[in-house]
């Protein structure tokens, strides 16, 4: 650990720091909306933020890959005129939890894979990410430690960790360093602070424990063996096919491409919008053939996509354990319960083989 | 919100001009196209492009001409819906947008020096025509060439002039069949699978290239395996819904493969254990 990359900031100066950020730039932070719901939105003063928040309804991916995004503008009045466009905004995202930072890393590997998604890369360049570490679980739906997203690793400019009266701040990029320098209220961290941080992480190791009764490294294998599991059939009965689980997921990025024309029918935009593998037309082809007609097959696809397919392609899980899918599901389909049921089913199968 | 124009956007389209249109059947038209900037589209047989009609939509279409033709390229479009029907209303001289080529086509380097068995069902002949024309252009680099083509009815036969010529050629074997014949039909009647047992091939030396409707694959593969073709010498091109064409939108995902990027051409070996492929 590079000690010169750490600073501390007293909680008494925290609001001044946020307000100074707001004075210079658009700042987005977690805001309480009632009924235990939070959203990321623009804040005009530090008091509007709720730092003690559970995952927001929609993850911060909405700033990196907007729900609706214009990709081309066209005009066919005289001859075809097409202009590919990209929209971006300079933003500071404040208070992003480590699970959501892990989600952004997932988007990043996909969208910077060839051919690069230039709009995403431009937007990413203009967004500063300031993280906020969780010292305890948000709620019973979280499974962040199972996938290793409960401690900060990479993917942020600054990371704030609450150590009681003050935050210790990890500076991870020169952009982060600029902010710290400009604010001029951060102090160097000393051995006492590092000991406190170490003690906190050790305590976290004890609190954040595998939420699913297996180890992370066994999961891809387990999923591989679960193609015909009866668990999927049970989900067939429950799932409503509403697609909520995928719209709130920080690692889902599937989209549709559509277009709008203006009243002249000559000019308009082509845009992309979030879409979901849980919805009906997603995998249909000619003659009405649907390669994932059953909801069981769609749910299986969702879980395989999180824990198996992207391991082959990108070497990482595409679940950050944020718990949003379970929190939002009207049918009360719970990710941890599904994984647990798969483990149980696979155990009985393996036992049977050995007996 | 700032807005910038990014010419390098992967979604940008090139302007392309239609220079000829031929009605092939009641539902299919062949469009001959050139790029407006007179550059040449560098593609391999089996690859596809995304075709745009601005304000209407964008769809994947296989390129069906020989990649060695530097004057133009061709696409064969069946009118089935919004974009394809609008395409059928276009005239010579009109401009469309294209991007691509995308995907992995037929692995020409691997196929060369082998015998070739081409099996086309209906519109599947479009992507295969590109391979056939390439093989004819480079005839001496291939061994025996067999072409089997099946359609529902004689009226649906695509590229009928060319097919007649293929049938007359001495350097390839061509057979054609229809599910339902009319009184004028003199050829075979029956499913395309009925033609396979009769072709005389050395399975070890042969690559089979198969494109057709989803239902066709299982049956054709069974016949090819019965002939003794190795699983990695059976090439299949798949059709899935596609939106981005570059492995991002998720629409064409077949388990851990993207049809648009890892395919559309796969060997049977690659997909034989995949429950969602066939
Ligand atoms: C790699 C690839 C190559 C293709 N090559 C050709 C070709 O050479 N010639 C050709 O005519 N067609 C080809 N297609 C199919 C073509 O893309 C669809 O017919 C087209 O997208 C239909 O668009 P539409 O707006 O006219 O129809 P829509 O109004 O969108 O839909 C009409 C009907 O077509 C079906 N459909 C829509 N999109 C697809 C699709 N991608 N695949 C299958 N069915 C679809 C719908 O389910 C619906 O039943 C290809 C598809 C792929 C994936
Ligand atoms: S949110 Fe629940 S009900 Fe809706 S599609 Fe997802 S799993 Fe099914
Ligand atoms: S699958 Fe569920 S828990 Fe995992 S990242 Fe997506 S929303 Fe969060
Ligand atoms: S068409 Fe978008 S992933 Fe293949």
XYZ file of C-alpha atoms and ligand atoms in Angstrom, chain A residues 238-246 276 278 299 302 325 328-333, ligand 2:
28
model
C -42.924 -17.816 -10.610
C -41.366 -15.342 -13.053
C -43.680 -12.756 -14.590
C -41.304 -11.939 -17.411
C -41.418 -8.250 -16.580
C -37.707 -7.593 -17.071
C -37.320 -5.542 -13.889
C -34.418 -7.693 -12.710
C -32.365 -6.804 -15.765
C -33.986 -7.327 -21.667
C -36.462 -11.561 -20.017
C -34.014 -17.066 -16.283
C -29.770 -14.619 -17.007
C -32.658 -7.927 -8.868
C -37.094 -5.392 -7.169
C -38.627 -8.714 -8.219
C -42.403 -8.730 -7.814
C -42.373 -12.525 -7.854
C -39.819 -12.543 -5.027
C -37.239 -14.434 -7.031
S -37.945 -9.104 -11.976
Fe -38.616 -11.122 -11.248
S -40.577 -11.462 -12.304
Fe -39.557 -9.793 -13.413
S -38.438 -10.855 -15.076
Fe -36.995 -10.605 -13.353
S -37.174 -12.548 -12.205
Fe -38.990 -12.433 -13.578
